[in-house]
Each structure stands twice: as structure tokens, then as C-alpha cells.
Amino acid sequence: MNTGPIDEPIRLKTTVHQQGDEVPEIDVAQIRLDNDLDAEPEPLLPPQRTSLFFRLVTLSIITWLMLQWFQGTVWSWAISPWLGGGIALIGVGVMMGLVVLAWRARAASRKLDLISRMQQRIRRAQRAHNQPSSLVPELAAEIDALYQRSPLNASLREQLAAVDASWSVAELAQGLNSWYGPLDQEAAQLIRRESVRTGIFIAASPYPALDLLLVAWRNIAMVERVAYIYGLRLSAPARWHLYQLILRNIAFTTVTETMLDSVSQTWLSNILLQVGVRAGQGIGVALYSLRIGHQSMRLCRVVPESDPLIDRNIGKLVIDSVRSRSSGG
Amino acid sequence: MSDSFLARSVPVTRIGITGLSQAGKSTLITSLINHLENLRRGSLSAQTDLDLLVHGHWLRGGEHSFDYDAGLHALTNQPVRWPTSTTDWSIARIEINVDRPWYSLKPRKRVIELFDYPGEWLLDLMLLEWDYRQFCEALWAWVGQEPRHTVGASLIAELAAIDPLTSVDTAQLAVLQERWADFLAECRIAPYQLSRNLPGRFLLSGRDFDPAEYPFVPLFGLGVVGNDAAHDFPKGSWGAVCQANFDHYRNDQARPFFDQHFRALDAQVILIDLLGAMSAGPAALKDMRAALEGVLEPFRYQSGHWLGQLFRRRIRRVAVCATKIDHLLPDDQHRLQSLLESYLYETVQRLAAASIELKVMAIAAVQSAQRVEAGGTGSLIGRDKRNGEKIHFTPPTLPSTMPHNLNLKIDELPQLAPPAGLDRAQVFPSRRIDQLLAFLLAE
Ligand SMILES: Nc1nc2c(ncn2[C@@H]2O[C@H](COP(=O)(O)OP(=O)(O)OP(=O)(O)O)[C@@H](O)[C@H]2O)c(=O)[nH]1
Ligand SMILES: [Mg+2]
């Protein structure tokens, strides 16, 4: 039955290039950095946890308002029970209104935007089966609707024209990914350029107070331009998420070395040791901008990325150029 | 009193780190403690499942406590080396502070217990269900195959020549037992690297057991005797002595060990040194798969069965992990995971059906190789653990599926020493330890 030689296993060879002292020493800090650069992508819109501070402020405002209302009610009751009753009623009405509003806001914050939801569906379908499925035309129609008012509408139509029920979701995703190819490239280049530029600015900036504004301005512009490349407007949840990331990036420019360490970026503190605080901050901001750019790309694409859009090589390039230009200049 | 009070107020999650010997259990535990100690740094902080965990802290002391100090000492002192092979069971306890919202009534502390033991003992799970005759039959089948057949040729012939009904020669029995242990030891190491080495405590006896007090060997002459004779060996015969001592081994050593320690587990991590077995070749791969299937068999028993109860009473999560994947390039690390999936296909399917949360992954506890890139192709640099020399190599490209007959062999893959420059106050570089922890500790 078995025609081949039974005993001869398939041999997988290891190639040894060099052995002994000429081989460079390995560097744990560098391994950490590498791992960080090719970590798995984070969830698109991670669930938000409200901070304790925010809760405390809300709570005290609510308490204050309640007290005011209570006082007002007691005071006006003394004048006339009608007036007091009225104010009490108004208060109850306002409170109920607020509860309803809060409820709605909560529901909305849990919702994903259209694109993340579509990505989720595609990913699930890809994992589940590779057969042609009725889901495909449905998805294609939805994608088309999403791009209704986009300048890229015509070219996308062309891409989707061939899609019918004989396609599998994986094929659809593959087709779209290749359509996204040039856009991805353009966006990645833009993001790389922007990240390096912002990083160098920070590393060289004489006025730390300005950094904050600078980072905010450059990052917001970057995010908007990425969305423009993909021919879309960012949805409210996506924008909210990206702006939060930008806020965190701004925080980078103001914190000190010891604080950076506790921001969980231990590899960053290693860079700091090597290149000095200022240049280190530049690199930190550049890498974080890269990440923001990456997130905005992912938030603009209907299909999940098949290969990382921003890979570790780009990360390395960014680090190197910020490092060399900030120490040279 | 205070102890039981503590036990009630602080929830304890006990995780069994299971694996054949040299699978990487102790190293993984050392790395896990290190990760938990540095919870808010590195990649762990990015795991949304672990959002609430703020600070972990290893509890030193206590009986049978895991020697984290020794592990750290080995990994962080010059010259660095791997932790030594385990000789007895131990438990690592880590206390974790949990950041709950102020209104939450749930406890603000958690204790994680990681259970470590010599991998040799795990195999004894297989013989719990056997009587002496079945034990001999199983081993007879194993020694019938290569490479055991050649490695132990003279010993096997001698054991087969003994008539179980004749009266025992205790001196010879002691010698034979020792030779059997030596035979197991030889099968276990390179170039054979076989897994099914029974009885496990002959290789490593642990603190309270001396195999010489209860000597027995498999008697391959049993087949000649016929079936029912097994139950009435004449008093003082080879068969009677071996059977009695086997029963003692099974009932008083192996069984209580699993009963005591596996009963309380909440999660299992099953470590598999797939790369090591692939380096040893098809025979080792086959033997390891048979061993793993035998060892994981209890998951299959119905709830009435005591072994089934032992495994299924509490265990909700099982992670099956290929270890030491830092020897490979990233693409192959992914492929190794799918290889593992097809290698253990039946077992994994069975576990998945048993309403257990299951995850198959490929991990490295301490990443010991650094990737370098030249001309678009990746390669690795590290230090060979056998001769201490630095080495620059390209690991083999793995196939994306496992050949059904497991006819596969990796040539010359070096075994790496840990990297210099590890530091307790920073997360050890690793692969997917963060994901493993997130899976195990999710609430
Ligand atoms: N490169 C690399 N090698 C590892 C890793 N983990 C374990 N090893 C290797 O595997 C060997 C065994 O690791 P241990 O952790 O002692 O294995 P164990 O399962 O506890 O073994 P026993 O205690 O003998 O049962 C080590 O000496 C290392 O050579 C890892 O993450 N990376
Ligand atoms: Mg060990």
C-alpha cells in the first residue's frame, strides 16, 4: 500500500550558519522590543471602563443637584404647598429623564460601529466554514451601501460586481483585501511619515508645553487623512476610541522617566536608558502614533487584515530614523 | 481554624501544570510567577481579561513550596542555566490583588496555586487501572517494538525466561529491578526520547518512597502460564511477590498521589515538548502520543468512575500547549500549533466534547533566541545549552500538516540556553504566556 520507503521519515533540516564567539550576543531588551512590535493586534474597539475619577465627579455633581432640589422643595413648600409640590414633581421628572438618557448612552457605548460589526461577522464566518454561503451577497450589498457616498464607490462596485452566491466568505475577504492593497500601502506610508515626523518634533522640541498641542494636532490630522484614503468618514465610536488613544499619546509627552516605567512600557524605559529621555520620548510618541495609525486603518477596513498592516519592520524603521535624526541633530 | 477561614475568604484557583518529563513544567511555572509579579508591565497589561488584576506576589514558605528562588537563581545568575529537573512535588502560591469597583462584594484578593511534580510520575496514571497481569501485558507489547526491543534485548529475554511460579530469588529480583530502571532511563534520553516509561517512580522515587523496599518487575513469562493462574501464584513465587508489590505501588503510592493533588484542580495546563519529540524522530513521536492519550484517558470516563471524577469534578479549563517554540521562526511557531492540533486530534476532540473550555496553543516560557534578519530571510541567534557556544542558525520550515504516520524528523535543532540579562523585576521575554494566563485566570 505504502509505495514509498516506510522507514525514511521526512527530514526537516536546520541550517547552522555560524558557531562560536563571532556570533553576536543576544539582547533581552531587544527581544522584548521585537515581541512588542509583533504582538497580536488589539481588539478594534475595546470595552471602556470608566475611571474612578469620572465616577466621583459625576456622583458629587448628582449629589449636589439633589441637595439643591431638596432645599428648593422644602423652601417653596413653606411658601405654598402647591409650589413645593410642583418643584418636587419637576425634580422627579428631570431625574427620570436623566435616567433614561443615561440608559441610552450606556446602550450606545456598548454598540460597535458598522465596520467592526462587519469584520466580526466576516471573521466568524471565515473560521466556521469555507463553503459558498448566502452570507456573501448579503455582505456585498452591505459593503456597497457603506460606500454609497464615498469617492471610491465606483471602483468598489467594480470589485464587487463578480460576487455571487457561489463565493465563500474567505474568497470575498481575499478579494477585498487585494482591492485594499494600494490603499493600505498609501496609508502605511503616510502613517510612517507622520509618526517619524511627530517623533522627531518631540525629540527636538525646545518647548515641552507645545508638545501636547503638536501631538494632538498631528495625530488627529493623521487619523482623518487615513480615513480619507479609505474613502470613509469615521463613525462616532471609532473616532471616540481613536481620540482616547491620542489623549494617551499626549500623556507620553509630559510624563517623566519613572512614570513611563509604570505605564507598562518597560521596553520604552530601556530605550530611554540608551538614547536619553528626550529622544526616548520621541520614539515613544512615534511608536504610539504608529499604533494609532494602525488602529485607524483597521477601523476603516471592512475586512479584517490578513497580514499585519503595519509590521514590525515599519516599527523598526521608525525607531531607527527617530533615533538617528534626534541624536544627529 | 484561621486557615480554613482564609481558605473561604480568598478564592483559590489551583492549576495543574502537567507534562511528561522535560516538557518544561518548572520553567513555565517560574515564568508564570515572574509574569504575575510584574502584572502591570509588559504584555500582560494589554490583556483585557486580566484588567482587574493589579499586583501579584509570590508567597514564600509553607510546606512543599515551589522553589522559585532556585529557578530565579538559575535563570538570572551568571552563567545562566535552566532550572534543575524536579525531584518531588511542590506548589507555588501567588497572591493577587484584584482591583474591584468600590461597590463590588467580590473578594479583592485571589490566590493562584501552581502544582509542579516530576513528569515521570504522570505516566503512572496509566497503570492505575491495571492489575499486575495487564501491566505485564502492556509492557510486553511496548518492548516488542523498536527501539525498546533492541535497547533492552538482554533484559527482556531474561525477564521472559523467568517462570513466575517458581520461588523468588530476592537478590536477583533486586538486580533485575535496578536494571529495569536503568533501561527506562536509557529509553528516556536522547537519541530515543521515549515517553512511556513505567513505573515512573522507578526513575524518580520522591521523598517518601524507596522502590527497593517493594521490588517488582514485569514478568513476561506470564503469557505462558494462562489466564486464571495469575490469581493464585504459589506463595513466595516470583509472580506472587511481584504482584503484591505492584499492588502496593499502585494502591499506596500512585493512586493517593493523584487522588490528593488532581482532585482539587480547577484548570490543567498540558505541556507537550513536540519539538523535542520531532527531533528524536517518528518512534518518539508515536510513543509520546500514545503516552499522552493514555494519560488523558481519564477525561473520558463517565462521572461514576473515580478517575473520571478526579479529572472532571472541577476542571473547567484545559490548555494544551506545545512548549519551547522559541526555537522556531514566527511563521513556524504558528504552524507548530496546527501540527499539535493534528497530532493530538482525537484527544483534543474528546476534550472539546467534554464541556471543557479548551485551548490549543504554542508557547515559550523563556524566549532564548533572538531573531535577526538579513536579506529578507529570518534566522535566530542564541546559545547552545550543551556546549555553551553561541550559535546562529535557521530552524527548519515546518510542514503545515502532520503526516498521518508521524514520519517526520527534525535534524540538528540546537537546544538553547536561557538568555543572559534576565531580571526578576522585569517580565521575562516569552511567547504567549500572557494569553495563557488570560485564558486560565479569566473569571
Ligand atoms: N528554549 C527554551 N527551552 C526551554 C523552555 N522551557 C524549558 N526548556 C528546556 O526544557 C528543559 C526542561 O525544562 P523543565 O522546566 O525542567 O522541565 P520539567 O517538565 O519541569 O522537567 P522535569 O522536572 O524533569 O519533569 C530545560 O532544561 C530547557 O532546556 C523555554 O521556554 N525555552
Ligand atoms: Mg520540573
Tab-separated table of N, CA and C in Angstrom, chain A residues 63-167:
chain	number	residue	atom	x	y	z
A	63	THR	N	-25.100	64.478	43.596
A	63	THR	CA	-25.449	64.737	44.994
A	63	THR	C	-25.770	66.208	45.202
A	64	TRP	N	-24.943	67.051	44.620
A	64	TRP	CA	-25.131	68.495	44.772
A	64	TRP	C	-26.485	68.913	44.207
A	65	LEU	N	-26.802	68.402	43.020
A	65	LEU	CA	-28.078	68.737	42.394
A	65	LEU	C	-29.253	68.263	43.245
A	66	MET	N	-29.119	67.062	43.792
A	66	MET	CA	-30.184	66.520	44.642
A	66	MET	C	-30.396	67.411	45.853
A	67	LEU	N	-29.274	67.831	46.435
A	67	LEU	CA	-29.377	68.687	47.610
A	67	LEU	C	-30.093	69.986	47.265
A	68	GLN	N	-29.695	70.575	46.145
A	68	GLN	CA	-30.314	71.826	45.697
A	68	GLN	C	-31.816	71.651	45.540
A	69	TRP	N	-32.128	70.567	44.897
A	69	TRP	CA	-33.547	70.295	44.616
A	69	TRP	C	-34.319	70.104	45.916
A	70	PHE	N	-33.724	69.354	46.824
A	70	PHE	CA	-34.367	69.085	48.099
A	70	PHE	C	-34.596	70.399	48.858
A	71	GLN	N	-33.536	71.221	48.916
A	71	GLN	CA	-33.646	72.524	49.579
A	71	GLN	C	-34.753	73.355	48.954
A	72	GLY	N	-34.716	73.406	47.633
A	72	GLY	CA	-35.709	74.192	46.905
A	72	GLY	C	-37.117	73.738	47.214
A	73	THR	N	-37.261	72.422	47.260
A	73	THR	CA	-38.591	71.887	47.547
A	73	THR	C	-39.059	72.308	48.945
A	74	VAL	N	-38.190	72.138	49.933
A	74	VAL	CA	-38.545	72.485	51.316
A	74	VAL	C	-38.887	73.972	51.422
A	75	TRP	N	-38.063	74.776	50.786
A	75	TRP	CA	-38.212	76.231	50.859
A	75	TRP	C	-39.513	76.676	50.222
A	76	SER	N	-39.795	76.119	49.027
A	76	SER	CA	-41.011	76.562	48.347
A	76	SER	C	-42.262	75.974	48.998
A	77	TRP	N	-42.122	74.830	49.612
A	77	TRP	CA	-43.245	74.230	50.348
A	77	TRP	C	-43.695	75.189	51.441
A	78	ALA	N	-42.691	75.830	52.083
A	78	ALA	CA	-43.012	76.767	53.147
A	78	ALA	C	-43.841	77.913	52.613
A	79	ILE	N	-43.596	78.347	51.394
A	79	ILE	CA	-44.361	79.445	50.797
A	79	ILE	C	-45.750	78.967	50.414
A	80	SER	N	-45.765	77.914	49.631
A	80	SER	CA	-47.061	77.363	49.248
A	80	SER	C	-46.904	75.877	48.924
A	81	PRO	N	-47.738	75.036	49.489
A	81	PRO	CA	-47.652	73.595	49.209
A	81	PRO	C	-47.755	73.313	47.719
A	82	TRP	N	-48.516	74.149	46.980
A	82	TRP	CA	-48.664	73.937	45.531
A	82	TRP	C	-47.316	74.079	44.843
A	83	LEU	N	-46.634	75.204	45.185
A	83	LEU	CA	-45.338	75.459	44.571
A	83	LEU	C	-44.351	74.328	44.905
A	84	GLY	N	-44.344	73.965	46.220
A	84	GLY	CA	-43.434	72.886	46.644
A	84	GLY	C	-43.709	71.607	45.892
A	85	GLY	N	-44.994	71.244	45.802
A	85	GLY	CA	-45.366	70.024	45.084
A	85	GLY	C	-44.914	70.084	43.639
A	86	GLY	N	-45.106	71.279	43.041
A	86	GLY	CA	-44.704	71.437	41.642
A	86	GLY	C	-43.228	71.211	41.460
A	87	ILE	N	-42.418	71.857	42.302
A	87	ILE	CA	-40.964	71.705	42.163
A	87	ILE	C	-40.539	70.262	42.394
A	88	ALA	N	-41.194	69.625	43.380
A	88	ALA	CA	-40.872	68.212	43.613
A	88	ALA	C	-41.149	67.386	42.365
A	89	LEU	N	-42.296	67.649	41.757
A	89	LEU	CA	-42.663	66.903	40.553
A	89	LEU	C	-41.677	67.131	39.422
A	90	ILE	N	-41.339	68.418	39.235
A	90	ILE	CA	-40.380	68.731	38.165
A	90	ILE	C	-39.079	67.965	38.405
A	91	GLY	N	-38.638	67.994	39.666
A	91	GLY	CA	-37.404	67.277	40.001
A	91	GLY	C	-37.498	65.808	39.633
A	92	VAL	N	-38.608	65.191	40.006
A	92	VAL	CA	-38.767	63.765	39.698
A	92	VAL	C	-38.740	63.548	38.192
A	93	GLY	N	-39.435	64.461	37.473
A	93	GLY	CA	-39.449	64.339	36.016
A	93	GLY	C	-38.057	64.427	35.440
A	94	VAL	N	-37.297	65.441	35.884
A	94	VAL	CA	-35.933	65.607	35.375
A	94	VAL	C	-35.115	64.366	35.670
A	95	MET	N	-35.261	63.857	36.875
A	95	MET	CA	-34.473	62.675	37.247
A	95	MET	C	-34.791	61.491	36.350
A	96	MET	N	-36.102	61.308	36.102
A	96	MET	CA	-36.459	60.183	35.242
A	96	MET	C	-35.889	60.370	33.850
A	97	GLY	N	-35.956	61.623	33.386
A	97	GLY	CA	-35.375	61.910	32.069
A	97	GLY	C	-33.905	61.562	32.039
A	98	LEU	N	-33.183	61.963	33.096
A	98	LEU	CA	-31.750	61.688	33.150
A	98	LEU	C	-31.466	60.192	33.142
A	99	VAL	N	-32.270	59.468	33.921
A	99	VAL	CA	-32.059	58.014	33.962
A	99	VAL	C	-32.215	57.418	32.570
A	100	VAL	N	-33.258	57.857	31.868
A	100	VAL	CA	-33.476	57.341	30.517
A	100	VAL	C	-32.288	57.673	29.619
A	101	LEU	N	-31.822	58.928	29.719
A	101	LEU	CA	-30.683	59.343	28.897
A	101	LEU	C	-29.453	58.482	29.186
A	102	ALA	N	-29.184	58.309	30.480
A	102	ALA	CA	-28.007	57.536	30.871
A	102	ALA	C	-28.114	56.123	30.316
A	103	TRP	N	-29.324	55.604	30.397
A	103	TRP	CA	-29.572	54.260	29.905
A	103	TRP	C	-29.227	54.156	28.423
A	104	ARG	N	-29.715	55.157	27.673
A	104	ARG	CA	-29.462	55.165	26.227
A	104	ARG	C	-27.974	55.255	25.930
A	105	ALA	N	-27.307	56.161	26.657
A	105	ALA	CA	-25.883	56.367	26.400
A	105	ALA	C	-25.125	55.072	26.638
A	106	ARG	N	-25.542	54.400	27.698
A	106	ARG	CA	-24.890	53.144	28.029
A	106	ARG	C	-25.065	52.119	26.908
A	107	ALA	N	-26.289	52.045	26.428
A	107	ALA	CA	-26.559	51.099	25.341
A	107	ALA	C	-25.715	51.449	24.117
A	108	ALA	N	-25.612	52.755	23.843
A	108	ALA	CA	-24.870	53.166	22.646
A	108	ALA	C	-23.388	52.851	22.786
A	109	SER	N	-22.864	53.028	23.996
A	109	SER	CA	-21.433	52.811	24.170
A	109	SER	C	-21.085	51.339	24.022
A	110	ARG	N	-22.077	50.494	24.198
A	110	ARG	CA	-21.810	49.053	24.034
A	110	ARG	C	-21.857	48.635	22.578
A	111	LYS	N	-22.487	49.454	21.783
A	111	LYS	CA	-22.649	49.073	20.386
A	111	LYS	C	-21.342	49.223	19.638
A	112	LEU	N	-21.136	48.370	18.684
A	112	LEU	CA	-19.976	48.522	17.816
A	112	LEU	C	-20.413	49.330	16.600
A	113	ASP	N	-19.454	49.925	15.931
A	113	ASP	CA	-19.868	50.596	14.715
A	113	ASP	C	-20.019	49.560	13.595
A	114	LEU	N	-20.567	50.017	12.493
A	114	LEU	CA	-20.895	49.112	11.389
A	114	LEU	C	-19.710	48.275	10.953
A	115	ILE	N	-18.567	48.960	10.818
A	115	ILE	CA	-17.400	48.274	10.275
A	115	ILE	C	-16.898	47.188	11.216
A	116	SER	N	-16.792	47.505	12.489
A	116	SER	CA	-16.300	46.465	13.401
A	116	SER	C	-17.252	45.293	13.427
A	117	ARG	N	-18.556	45.619	13.319
A	117	ARG	CA	-19.506	44.516	13.343
A	117	ARG	C	-19.347	43.632	12.116
A	118	MET	N	-19.119	44.280	10.985
A	118	MET	CA	-18.954	43.510	9.768
A	118	MET	C	-17.686	42.660	9.831
A	119	GLN	N	-16.625	43.259	10.341
A	119	GLN	CA	-15.380	42.497	10.500
A	119	GLN	C	-15.600	41.277	11.376
A	120	GLN	N	-16.355	41.502	12.431
A	120	GLN	CA	-16.616	40.388	13.346
A	120	GLN	C	-17.339	39.251	12.619
A	121	ARG	N	-18.345	39.641	11.852
A	121	ARG	CA	-19.111	38.618	11.128
A	121	ARG	C	-18.235	37.873	10.145
A	122	ILE	N	-17.416	38.649	9.424
A	122	ILE	CA	-16.565	38.003	8.424
A	122	ILE	C	-15.595	37.044	9.102
A	123	ARG	N	-15.016	37.514	10.200
A	123	ARG	CA	-14.045	36.661	10.877
A	123	ARG	C	-14.708	35.376	11.362
A	124	ARG	N	-15.891	35.527	11.912
A	124	ARG	CA	-16.591	34.342	12.418
A	124	ARG	C	-16.908	33.377	11.269
A	125	ALA	N	-17.374	33.949	10.166
A	125	ALA	CA	-17.734	33.105	9.019
A	125	ALA	C	-16.497	32.423	8.451
A	126	GLN	N	-15.384	33.147	8.433
A	126	GLN	CA	-14.152	32.562	7.917
A	126	GLN	C	-13.746	31.365	8.766
A	127	ARG	N	-13.894	31.545	10.064
A	127	ARG	CA	-13.477	30.476	10.957
A	127	ARG	C	-14.419	29.282	10.836
A	128	ALA	N	-15.698	29.564	10.674
A	128	ALA	CA	-16.683	28.490	10.729
A	128	ALA	C	-16.612	27.573	9.516
A	129	HIS	N	-16.558	28.123	8.332
A	129	HIS	CA	-16.565	27.242	7.160
A	129	HIS	C	-16.008	27.964	5.966
A	130	ASN	N	-15.677	27.177	4.975
A	130	ASN	CA	-15.089	27.742	3.768
A	130	ASN	C	-15.997	27.555	2.567
A	131	GLN	N	-17.256	27.198	2.845
A	131	GLN	CA	-18.177	26.906	1.756
A	131	GLN	C	-18.785	28.201	1.206
A	132	PRO	N	-19.297	28.103	-0.029
A	132	PRO	CA	-20.091	29.221	-0.529
A	132	PRO	C	-21.249	29.446	0.430
A	133	SER	N	-21.596	30.683	0.646
A	133	SER	CA	-22.687	30.869	1.598
A	133	SER	C	-23.533	32.060	1.187
A	134	SER	N	-24.770	32.007	1.626
A	134	SER	CA	-25.711	33.056	1.248
A	134	SER	C	-25.327	34.367	1.917
A	135	LEU	N	-24.441	34.258	2.876
A	135	LEU	CA	-23.997	35.445	3.585
A	135	LEU	C	-23.266	36.394	2.643
A	136	VAL	N	-22.627	35.808	1.605
A	136	VAL	CA	-21.734	36.603	0.771
A	136	VAL	C	-22.441	37.747	0.035
A	137	PRO	N	-23.517	37.449	-0.735
A	137	PRO	CA	-24.192	38.569	-1.412
A	137	PRO	C	-24.717	39.595	-0.417
A	138	GLU	N	-25.175	39.099	0.705
A	138	GLU	CA	-25.702	39.972	1.743
A	138	GLU	C	-24.616	40.947	2.212
A	139	LEU	N	-23.442	40.375	2.491
A	139	LEU	CA	-22.320	41.205	2.927
A	139	LEU	C	-21.946	42.203	1.840
A	140	ALA	N	-21.898	41.697	0.605
A	140	ALA	CA	-21.502	42.565	-0.507
A	140	ALA	C	-22.448	43.756	-0.610
A	141	ALA	N	-23.741	43.500	-0.459
A	141	ALA	CA	-24.712	44.586	-0.534
A	141	ALA	C	-24.478	45.599	0.588
A	142	GLU	N	-24.207	45.073	1.774
A	142	GLU	CA	-23.987	45.975	2.907
A	142	GLU	C	-22.744	46.831	2.705
A	143	ILE	N	-21.700	46.183	2.188
A	143	ILE	CA	-20.463	46.926	1.956
A	143	ILE	C	-20.708	48.025	0.924
A	144	ASP	N	-21.451	47.663	-0.089
A	144	ASP	CA	-21.776	48.634	-1.119
A	144	ASP	C	-22.522	49.822	-0.521
A	145	ALA	N	-23.478	49.521	0.352
A	145	ALA	CA	-24.255	50.583	0.977
A	145	ALA	C	-23.358	51.490	1.814
A	146	LEU	N	-22.392	50.873	2.462
A	146	LEU	CA	-21.482	51.628	3.315
A	146	LEU	C	-20.688	52.648	2.504
A	147	TYR	N	-20.383	52.251	1.291
A	147	TYR	CA	-19.564	53.122	0.431
A	147	TYR	C	-20.417	53.994	-0.494
A	148	GLN	N	-21.718	54.051	-0.205
A	148	GLN	CA	-22.651	54.773	-1.059
A	148	GLN	C	-22.139	56.148	-1.476
A	149	ARG	N	-21.698	56.903	-0.493
A	149	ARG	CA	-21.361	58.292	-0.801
A	149	ARG	C	-19.850	58.506	-0.886
A	150	SER	N	-19.126	57.416	-0.975
A	150	SER	CA	-17.674	57.547	-0.975
A	150	SER	C	-17.133	57.780	-2.381
A	151	PRO	N	-16.047	58.518	-2.514
A	151	PRO	CA	-15.429	58.694	-3.841
A	151	PRO	C	-14.921	57.380	-4.426
A	152	LEU	N	-14.727	56.375	-3.567
A	152	LEU	CA	-14.217	55.100	-4.078
A	152	LEU	C	-15.335	54.167	-4.527
A	153	ASN	N	-16.561	54.679	-4.467
A	153	ASN	CA	-17.720	53.846	-4.730
A	153	ASN	C	-17.611	53.080	-6.052
A	154	ALA	N	-17.232	53.789	-7.113
A	154	ALA	CA	-17.218	53.167	-8.440
A	154	ALA	C	-16.251	51.999	-8.497
A	155	SER	N	-15.046	52.243	-7.975
A	155	SER	CA	-14.046	51.183	-8.059
A	155	SER	C	-14.430	49.981	-7.195
A	156	LEU	N	-15.073	50.241	-6.078
A	156	LEU	CA	-15.521	49.134	-5.236
A	156	LEU	C	-16.613	48.338	-5.940
A	157	ARG	N	-17.560	49.051	-6.573
A	157	ARG	CA	-18.631	48.393	-7.347
A	157	ARG	C	-18.030	47.394	-8.320
A	158	GLU	N	-16.996	47.853	-9.011
A	158	GLU	CA	-16.336	47.011	-9.995
A	158	GLU	C	-15.829	45.731	-9.343
A	159	GLN	N	-15.216	45.914	-8.194
A	159	GLN	CA	-14.647	44.783	-7.469
A	159	GLN	C	-15.748	43.811	-7.042
A	160	LEU	N	-16.869	44.374	-6.611
A	160	LEU	CA	-17.935	43.533	-6.067
A	160	LEU	C	-18.839	42.954	-7.157
A	161	ALA	N	-18.667	43.431	-8.393
A	161	ALA	CA	-19.589	43.027	-9.457
A	161	ALA	C	-19.611	41.521	-9.657
A	162	ALA	N	-18.428	40.909	-9.522
A	162	ALA	CA	-18.333	39.473	-9.808
A	162	ALA	C	-18.879	38.611	-8.668
A	163	VAL	N	-19.130	39.228	-7.529
A	163	VAL	CA	-19.525	38.431	-6.367
A	163	VAL	C	-20.921	37.867	-6.531
A	164	ASP	N	-21.061	36.564	-6.346
A	164	ASP	CA	-22.403	35.985	-6.265
A	164	ASP	C	-22.401	34.886	-5.214
A	165	ALA	N	-23.486	34.144	-5.155
A	165	ALA	CA	-23.648	33.198	-4.056
A	165	ALA	C	-22.679	32.026	-4.116
A	166	SER	N	-21.928	31.906	-5.224
A	166	SER	CA	-21.001	30.777	-5.302
A	166	SER	C	-19.696	31.091	-4.569
A	167	TRP	N	-19.550	32.324	-4.131
A	167	TRP	CA	-18.326	32.696	-3.428
A	167	TRP	C	-18.385	32.274	-1.976
